[in-house]
Short mmCIF file of C-alpha atoms in Angstrom, two decimals:
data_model
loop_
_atom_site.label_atom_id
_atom_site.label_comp_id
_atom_site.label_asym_id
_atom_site.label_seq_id
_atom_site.Cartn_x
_atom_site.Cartn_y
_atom_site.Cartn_z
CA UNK A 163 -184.21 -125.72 -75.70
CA UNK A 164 -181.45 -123.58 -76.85
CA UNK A 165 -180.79 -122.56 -80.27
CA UNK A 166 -177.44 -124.35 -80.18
CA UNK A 167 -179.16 -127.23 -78.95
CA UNK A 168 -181.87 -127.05 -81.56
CA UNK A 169 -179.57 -127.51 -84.42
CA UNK A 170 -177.69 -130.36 -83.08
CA UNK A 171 -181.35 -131.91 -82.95
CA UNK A 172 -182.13 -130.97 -86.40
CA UNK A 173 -178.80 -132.80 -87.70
CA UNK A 174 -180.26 -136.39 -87.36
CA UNK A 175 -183.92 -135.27 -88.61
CA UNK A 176 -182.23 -133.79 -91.84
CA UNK A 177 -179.85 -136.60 -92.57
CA UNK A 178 -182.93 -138.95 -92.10
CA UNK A 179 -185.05 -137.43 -95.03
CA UNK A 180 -181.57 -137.85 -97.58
CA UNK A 181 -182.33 -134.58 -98.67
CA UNK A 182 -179.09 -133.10 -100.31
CA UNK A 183 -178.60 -129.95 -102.31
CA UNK A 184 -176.99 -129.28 -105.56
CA UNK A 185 -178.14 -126.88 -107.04
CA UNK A 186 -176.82 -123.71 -109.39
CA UNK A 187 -176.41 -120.74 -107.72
CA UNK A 188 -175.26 -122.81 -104.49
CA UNK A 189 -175.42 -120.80 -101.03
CA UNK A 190 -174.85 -123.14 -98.54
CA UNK A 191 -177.76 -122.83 -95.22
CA UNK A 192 -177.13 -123.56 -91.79
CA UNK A 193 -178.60 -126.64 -91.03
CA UNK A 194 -178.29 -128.54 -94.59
CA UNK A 195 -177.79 -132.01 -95.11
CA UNK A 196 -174.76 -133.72 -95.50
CA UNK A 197 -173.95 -137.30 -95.60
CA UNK A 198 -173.10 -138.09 -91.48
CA UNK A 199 -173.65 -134.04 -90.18
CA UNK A 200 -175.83 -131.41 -91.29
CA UNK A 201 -173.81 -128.14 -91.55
CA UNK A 202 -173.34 -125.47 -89.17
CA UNK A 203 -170.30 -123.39 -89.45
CA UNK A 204 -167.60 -122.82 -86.55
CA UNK A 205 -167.60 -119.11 -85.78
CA UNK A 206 -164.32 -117.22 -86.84
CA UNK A 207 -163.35 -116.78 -83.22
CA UNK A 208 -163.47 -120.31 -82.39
CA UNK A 209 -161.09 -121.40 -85.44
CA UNK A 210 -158.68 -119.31 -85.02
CA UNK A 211 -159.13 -120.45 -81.23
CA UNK A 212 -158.79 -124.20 -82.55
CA UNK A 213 -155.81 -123.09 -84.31
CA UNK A 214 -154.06 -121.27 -81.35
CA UNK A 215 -154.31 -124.51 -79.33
CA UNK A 216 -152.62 -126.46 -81.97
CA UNK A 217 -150.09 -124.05 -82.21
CA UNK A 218 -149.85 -124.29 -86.08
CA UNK A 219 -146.97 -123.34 -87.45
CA UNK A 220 -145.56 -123.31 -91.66
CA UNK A 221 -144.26 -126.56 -90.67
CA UNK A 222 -147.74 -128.37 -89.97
CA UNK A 223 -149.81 -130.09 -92.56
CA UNK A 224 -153.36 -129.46 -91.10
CA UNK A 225 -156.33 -131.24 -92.90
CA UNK A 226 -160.34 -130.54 -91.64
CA UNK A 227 -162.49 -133.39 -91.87
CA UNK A 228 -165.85 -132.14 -93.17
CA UNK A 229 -164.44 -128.93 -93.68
CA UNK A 230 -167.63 -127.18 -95.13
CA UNK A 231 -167.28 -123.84 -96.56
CA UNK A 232 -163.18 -124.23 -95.62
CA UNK A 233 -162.55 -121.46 -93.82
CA UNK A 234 -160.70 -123.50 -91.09
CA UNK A 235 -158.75 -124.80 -94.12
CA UNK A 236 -158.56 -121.12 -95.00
CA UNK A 237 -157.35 -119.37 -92.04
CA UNK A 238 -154.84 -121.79 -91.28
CA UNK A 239 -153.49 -121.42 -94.88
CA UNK A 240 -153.28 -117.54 -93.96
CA UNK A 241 -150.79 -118.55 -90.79
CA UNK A 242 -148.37 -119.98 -93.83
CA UNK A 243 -150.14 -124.05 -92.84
CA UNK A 244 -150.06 -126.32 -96.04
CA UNK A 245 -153.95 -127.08 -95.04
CA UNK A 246 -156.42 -129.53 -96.65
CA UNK A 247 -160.17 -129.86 -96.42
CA UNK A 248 -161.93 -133.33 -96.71
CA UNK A 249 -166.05 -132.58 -97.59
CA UNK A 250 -168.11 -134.72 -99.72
CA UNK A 251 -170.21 -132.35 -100.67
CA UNK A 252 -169.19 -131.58 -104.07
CA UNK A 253 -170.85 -127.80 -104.11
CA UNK A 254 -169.21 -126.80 -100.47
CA UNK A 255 -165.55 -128.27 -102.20
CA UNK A 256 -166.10 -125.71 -105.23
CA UNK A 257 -167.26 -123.09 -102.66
CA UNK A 258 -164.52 -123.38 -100.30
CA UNK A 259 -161.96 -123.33 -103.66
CA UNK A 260 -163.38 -120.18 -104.58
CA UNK A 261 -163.39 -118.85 -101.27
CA UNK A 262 -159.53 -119.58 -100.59
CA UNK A 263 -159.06 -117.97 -104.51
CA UNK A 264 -160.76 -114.65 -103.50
CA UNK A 265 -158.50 -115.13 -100.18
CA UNK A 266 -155.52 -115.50 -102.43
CA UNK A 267 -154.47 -118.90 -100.46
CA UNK A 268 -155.27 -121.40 -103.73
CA UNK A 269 -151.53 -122.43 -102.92
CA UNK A 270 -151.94 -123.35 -99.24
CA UNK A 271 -155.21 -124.18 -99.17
CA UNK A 272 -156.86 -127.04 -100.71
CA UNK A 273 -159.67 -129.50 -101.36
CA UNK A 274 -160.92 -132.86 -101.96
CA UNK A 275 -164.20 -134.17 -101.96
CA UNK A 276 -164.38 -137.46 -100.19
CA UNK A 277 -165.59 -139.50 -97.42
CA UNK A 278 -163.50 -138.54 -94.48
CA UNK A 279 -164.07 -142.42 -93.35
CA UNK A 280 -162.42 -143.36 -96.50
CA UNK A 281 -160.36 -141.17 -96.75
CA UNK A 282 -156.17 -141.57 -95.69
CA UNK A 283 -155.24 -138.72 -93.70
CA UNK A 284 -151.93 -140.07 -91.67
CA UNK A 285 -149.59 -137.70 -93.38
CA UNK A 286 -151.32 -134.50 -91.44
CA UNK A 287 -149.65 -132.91 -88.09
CA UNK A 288 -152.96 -131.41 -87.17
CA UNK A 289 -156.32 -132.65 -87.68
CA UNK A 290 -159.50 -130.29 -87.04
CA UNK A 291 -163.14 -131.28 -86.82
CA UNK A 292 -166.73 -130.74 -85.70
CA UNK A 293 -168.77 -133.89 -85.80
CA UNK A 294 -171.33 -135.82 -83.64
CA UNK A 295 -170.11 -137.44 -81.08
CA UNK A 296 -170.76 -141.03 -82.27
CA UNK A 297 -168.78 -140.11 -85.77
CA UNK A 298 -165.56 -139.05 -83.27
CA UNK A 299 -166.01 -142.51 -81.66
CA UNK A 300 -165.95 -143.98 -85.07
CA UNK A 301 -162.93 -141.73 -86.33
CA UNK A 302 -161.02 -142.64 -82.36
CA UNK A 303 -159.37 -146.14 -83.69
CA UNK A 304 -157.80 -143.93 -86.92
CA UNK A 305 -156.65 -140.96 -84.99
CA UNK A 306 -154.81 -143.05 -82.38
CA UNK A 307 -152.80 -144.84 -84.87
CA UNK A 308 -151.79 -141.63 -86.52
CA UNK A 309 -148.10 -140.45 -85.19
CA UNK A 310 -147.56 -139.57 -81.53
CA UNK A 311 -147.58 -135.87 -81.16
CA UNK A 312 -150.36 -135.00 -83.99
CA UNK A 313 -152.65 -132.61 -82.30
CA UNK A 314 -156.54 -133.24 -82.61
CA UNK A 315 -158.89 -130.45 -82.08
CA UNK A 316 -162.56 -130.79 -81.82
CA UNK A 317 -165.22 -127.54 -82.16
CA UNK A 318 -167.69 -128.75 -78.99
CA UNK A 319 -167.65 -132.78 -78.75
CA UNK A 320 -165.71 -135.26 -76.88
CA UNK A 321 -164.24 -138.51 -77.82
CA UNK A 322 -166.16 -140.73 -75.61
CA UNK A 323 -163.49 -141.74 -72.48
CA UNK A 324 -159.96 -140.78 -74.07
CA UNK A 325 -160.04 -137.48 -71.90
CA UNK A 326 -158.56 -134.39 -73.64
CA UNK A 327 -155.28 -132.55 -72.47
CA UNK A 328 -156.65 -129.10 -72.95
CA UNK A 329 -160.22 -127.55 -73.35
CA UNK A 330 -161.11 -123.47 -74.26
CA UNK A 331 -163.89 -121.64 -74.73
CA UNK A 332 -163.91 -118.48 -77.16
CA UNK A 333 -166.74 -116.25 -75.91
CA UNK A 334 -164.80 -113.96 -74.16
CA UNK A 335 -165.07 -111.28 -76.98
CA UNK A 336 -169.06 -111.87 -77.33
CA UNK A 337 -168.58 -112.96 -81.18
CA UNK A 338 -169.09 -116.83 -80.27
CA UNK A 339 -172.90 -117.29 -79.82
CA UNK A 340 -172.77 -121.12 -79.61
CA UNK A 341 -170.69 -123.98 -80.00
CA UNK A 342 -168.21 -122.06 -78.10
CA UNK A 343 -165.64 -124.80 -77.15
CA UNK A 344 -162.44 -126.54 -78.51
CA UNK A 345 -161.26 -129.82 -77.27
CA UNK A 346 -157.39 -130.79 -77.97
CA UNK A 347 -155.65 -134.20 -78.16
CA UNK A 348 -152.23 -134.99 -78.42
CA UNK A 349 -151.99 -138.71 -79.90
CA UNK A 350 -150.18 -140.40 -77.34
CA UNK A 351 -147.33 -142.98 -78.21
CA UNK A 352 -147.82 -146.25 -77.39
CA UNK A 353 -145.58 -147.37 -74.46
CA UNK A 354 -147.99 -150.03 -72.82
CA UNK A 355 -145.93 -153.41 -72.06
CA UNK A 356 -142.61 -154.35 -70.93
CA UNK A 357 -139.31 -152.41 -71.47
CA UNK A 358 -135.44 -153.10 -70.56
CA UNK A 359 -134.30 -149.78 -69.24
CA UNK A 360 -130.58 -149.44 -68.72
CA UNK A 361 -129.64 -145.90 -66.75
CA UNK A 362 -126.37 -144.93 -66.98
CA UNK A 363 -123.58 -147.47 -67.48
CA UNK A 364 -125.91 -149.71 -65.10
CA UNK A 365 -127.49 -152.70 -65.91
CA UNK A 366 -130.60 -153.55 -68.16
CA UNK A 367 -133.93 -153.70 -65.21
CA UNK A 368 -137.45 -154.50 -65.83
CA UNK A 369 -140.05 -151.99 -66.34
CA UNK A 370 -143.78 -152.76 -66.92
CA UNK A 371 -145.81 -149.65 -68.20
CA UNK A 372 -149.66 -149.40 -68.10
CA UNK A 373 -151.61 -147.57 -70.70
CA UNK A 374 -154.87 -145.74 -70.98
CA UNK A 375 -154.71 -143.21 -73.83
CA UNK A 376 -152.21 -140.71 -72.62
CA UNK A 377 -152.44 -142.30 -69.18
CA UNK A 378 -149.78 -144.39 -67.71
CA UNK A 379 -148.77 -146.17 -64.55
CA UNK A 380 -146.34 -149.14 -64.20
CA UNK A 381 -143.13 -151.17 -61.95
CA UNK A 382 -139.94 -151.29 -62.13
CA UNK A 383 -137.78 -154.01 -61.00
CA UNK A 384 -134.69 -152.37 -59.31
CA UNK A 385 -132.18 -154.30 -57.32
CA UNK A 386 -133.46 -155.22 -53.56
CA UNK A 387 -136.80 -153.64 -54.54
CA UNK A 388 -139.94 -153.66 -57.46
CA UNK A 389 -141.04 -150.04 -56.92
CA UNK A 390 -143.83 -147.54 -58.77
CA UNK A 391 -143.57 -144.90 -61.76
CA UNK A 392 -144.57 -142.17 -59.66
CA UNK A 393 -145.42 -139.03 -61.74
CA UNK A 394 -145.62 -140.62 -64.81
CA UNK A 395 -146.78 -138.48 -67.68
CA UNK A 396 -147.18 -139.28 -71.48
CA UNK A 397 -147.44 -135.97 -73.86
CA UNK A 398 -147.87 -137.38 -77.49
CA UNK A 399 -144.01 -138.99 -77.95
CA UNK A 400 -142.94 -137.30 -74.76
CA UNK A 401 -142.78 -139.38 -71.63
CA UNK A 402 -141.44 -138.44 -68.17
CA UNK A 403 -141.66 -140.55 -64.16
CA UNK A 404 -139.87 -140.74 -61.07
CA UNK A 405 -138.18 -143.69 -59.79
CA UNK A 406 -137.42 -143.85 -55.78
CA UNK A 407 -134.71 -146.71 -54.84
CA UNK A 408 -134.55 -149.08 -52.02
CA UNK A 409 -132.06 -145.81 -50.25
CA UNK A 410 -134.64 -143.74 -50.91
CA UNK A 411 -133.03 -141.55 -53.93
CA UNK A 412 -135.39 -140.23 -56.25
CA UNK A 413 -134.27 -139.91 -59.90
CA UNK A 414 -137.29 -137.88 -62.54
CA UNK A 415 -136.49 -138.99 -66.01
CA UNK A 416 -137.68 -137.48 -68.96
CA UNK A 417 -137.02 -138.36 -72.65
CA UNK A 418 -139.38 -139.22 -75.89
CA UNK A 419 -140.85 -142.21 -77.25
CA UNK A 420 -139.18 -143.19 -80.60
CA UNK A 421 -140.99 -146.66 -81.58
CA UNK A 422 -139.92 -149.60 -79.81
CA UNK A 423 -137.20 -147.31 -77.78
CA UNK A 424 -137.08 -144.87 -75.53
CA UNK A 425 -134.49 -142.74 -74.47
CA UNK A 426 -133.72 -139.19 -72.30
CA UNK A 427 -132.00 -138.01 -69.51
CA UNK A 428 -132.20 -139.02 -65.80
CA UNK A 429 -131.73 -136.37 -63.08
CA UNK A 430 -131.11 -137.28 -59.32
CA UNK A 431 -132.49 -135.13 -56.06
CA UNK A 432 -128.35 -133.92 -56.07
CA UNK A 433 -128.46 -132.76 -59.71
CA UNK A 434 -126.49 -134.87 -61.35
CA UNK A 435 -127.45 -135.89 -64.55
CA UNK A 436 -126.86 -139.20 -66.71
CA UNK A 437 -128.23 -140.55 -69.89
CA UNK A 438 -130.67 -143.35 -70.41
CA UNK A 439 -132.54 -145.64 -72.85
CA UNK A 440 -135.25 -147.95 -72.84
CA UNK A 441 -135.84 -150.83 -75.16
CA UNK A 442 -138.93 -153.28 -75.99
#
């Protein structure tokens, strides 16, 4: 068995004994308890790997849940992020405050020590992680409700069947022993049901849009013909599909997902271009 594979096993033996240290003179240990992980850190390479695929920028509000010894919390604060960490261990929160002091990011980066299944994290752009799978699953629900277009990115595990749009490893440079990998979700808007979508000056026609996370498929009821989305595509609040008509003209519309409307631009095979909305 692998090292890497060792102390995955040694998370559910640990949390099983309830052993939990506080102690003076804290160090934290690979391996130690926690309440729902043990704790292993995520190499350097990999966060700042985590943090490339989200393409942070100043403008993000990025908050770690279980953020351990903060130094994803940290190193996004260096990029200029407004970052928070979410650990309920109260000796890795005064550790990781320390550590963003002697980083001189106290003003970026900060810390709360809470239950991250408690806790209300909606307001964040950007939400990092490395938990079990079964504590993803749990967290799935939450992060799906948060707002279309928040980026998700996991060190190593999956959530379960919502498939992720974009997966790296960060061993390239040979400073990434193990847990290696970073999965990244964009929260998809929720467009599943029926729609009145008006192109143009034209009239209001029925469309009928399936959902599966960022999956979609669906009709559309044109005159002398109910035809496929072909192509469709659903990037957090961004949503594109072809439409083909009874004479054969293809149209590709693209726009973004604002509630219970939608709205963009239509372009035909010719290149002409006209505007159009969708409604609930």
């Amino acid at each position: 068995m692998s090292k890497a594979w060792k102390l995955w096993a040694a998370m559910g033996m640990l949390l099983a004994t309830g052993a939990f240290a506080q102690t003076p003179g804290f160090k934290p240990e690979v391996g130690q308890a926690g309440k729902d992980v043990v704790w292993v850190p995520t190499s350097d390479v990999l966060v700042n790997k985590m943090l490339d695929m989200a393409k942070v920028t100043p403008a993000d509000h990025l908050i770690d849940l279980g953020s351990g010894d903060g130094r994803t919390v940290i190193a996004a604060a260096k990029r200029g992020v407004r970052a928070q960490g979410i650990e309920y261990n109260p000796d890795m929160v005064k550790l990781s405050q320390d550590n963003a002091a002697k980083a001189g990011v106290s003003d970026k980066a900060t810390f709360a020590r809470a239950d991250i299944f408690q806790s209300d994290f909606s307001q964040a752009t950007v939400i990092t992680m490395f938990l079990l799978p079964d504590l993803n699953l749990r967290l799935r629900p939450k992060l799906l409700d948060m707002k279309p277009g928040t980026r998700v990115v996991s060190n190593s595990f999956t959530m379960g069947d919502w498939e992720d749009d974009d997966t790296a490893t960060a061993n390239e440079s040979g400073e990434c022993s193990y847990w290696c990998i970073a999965h990244l979700w964009i929260v998809p808007a929720k467009v599943a049901g029926g729609w009145k979508l008006k192109i143009g000056d034209g009239a209001e026609t029925d469309v009928s849009i399936n959902q599966r996370y960022q999956m979609i498929d669906g009709t559309v009821h044109l005159p002398r013909i109910t035809t496929s989305l072909r192509e469709a595509r659903l990037l957090g609040d961004r949503i594109s599909f072809t439409i083909m008509d009874a004479s054969a003209n293809i149209q590709a519309f693209t726009g973004r997902v604002v509630g219970d409307r939608m709205e963009g631009t239509a372009r035909s095979a010719s290149g002409a271009e006209v505007r159009w909305t969708a409604r609930r």
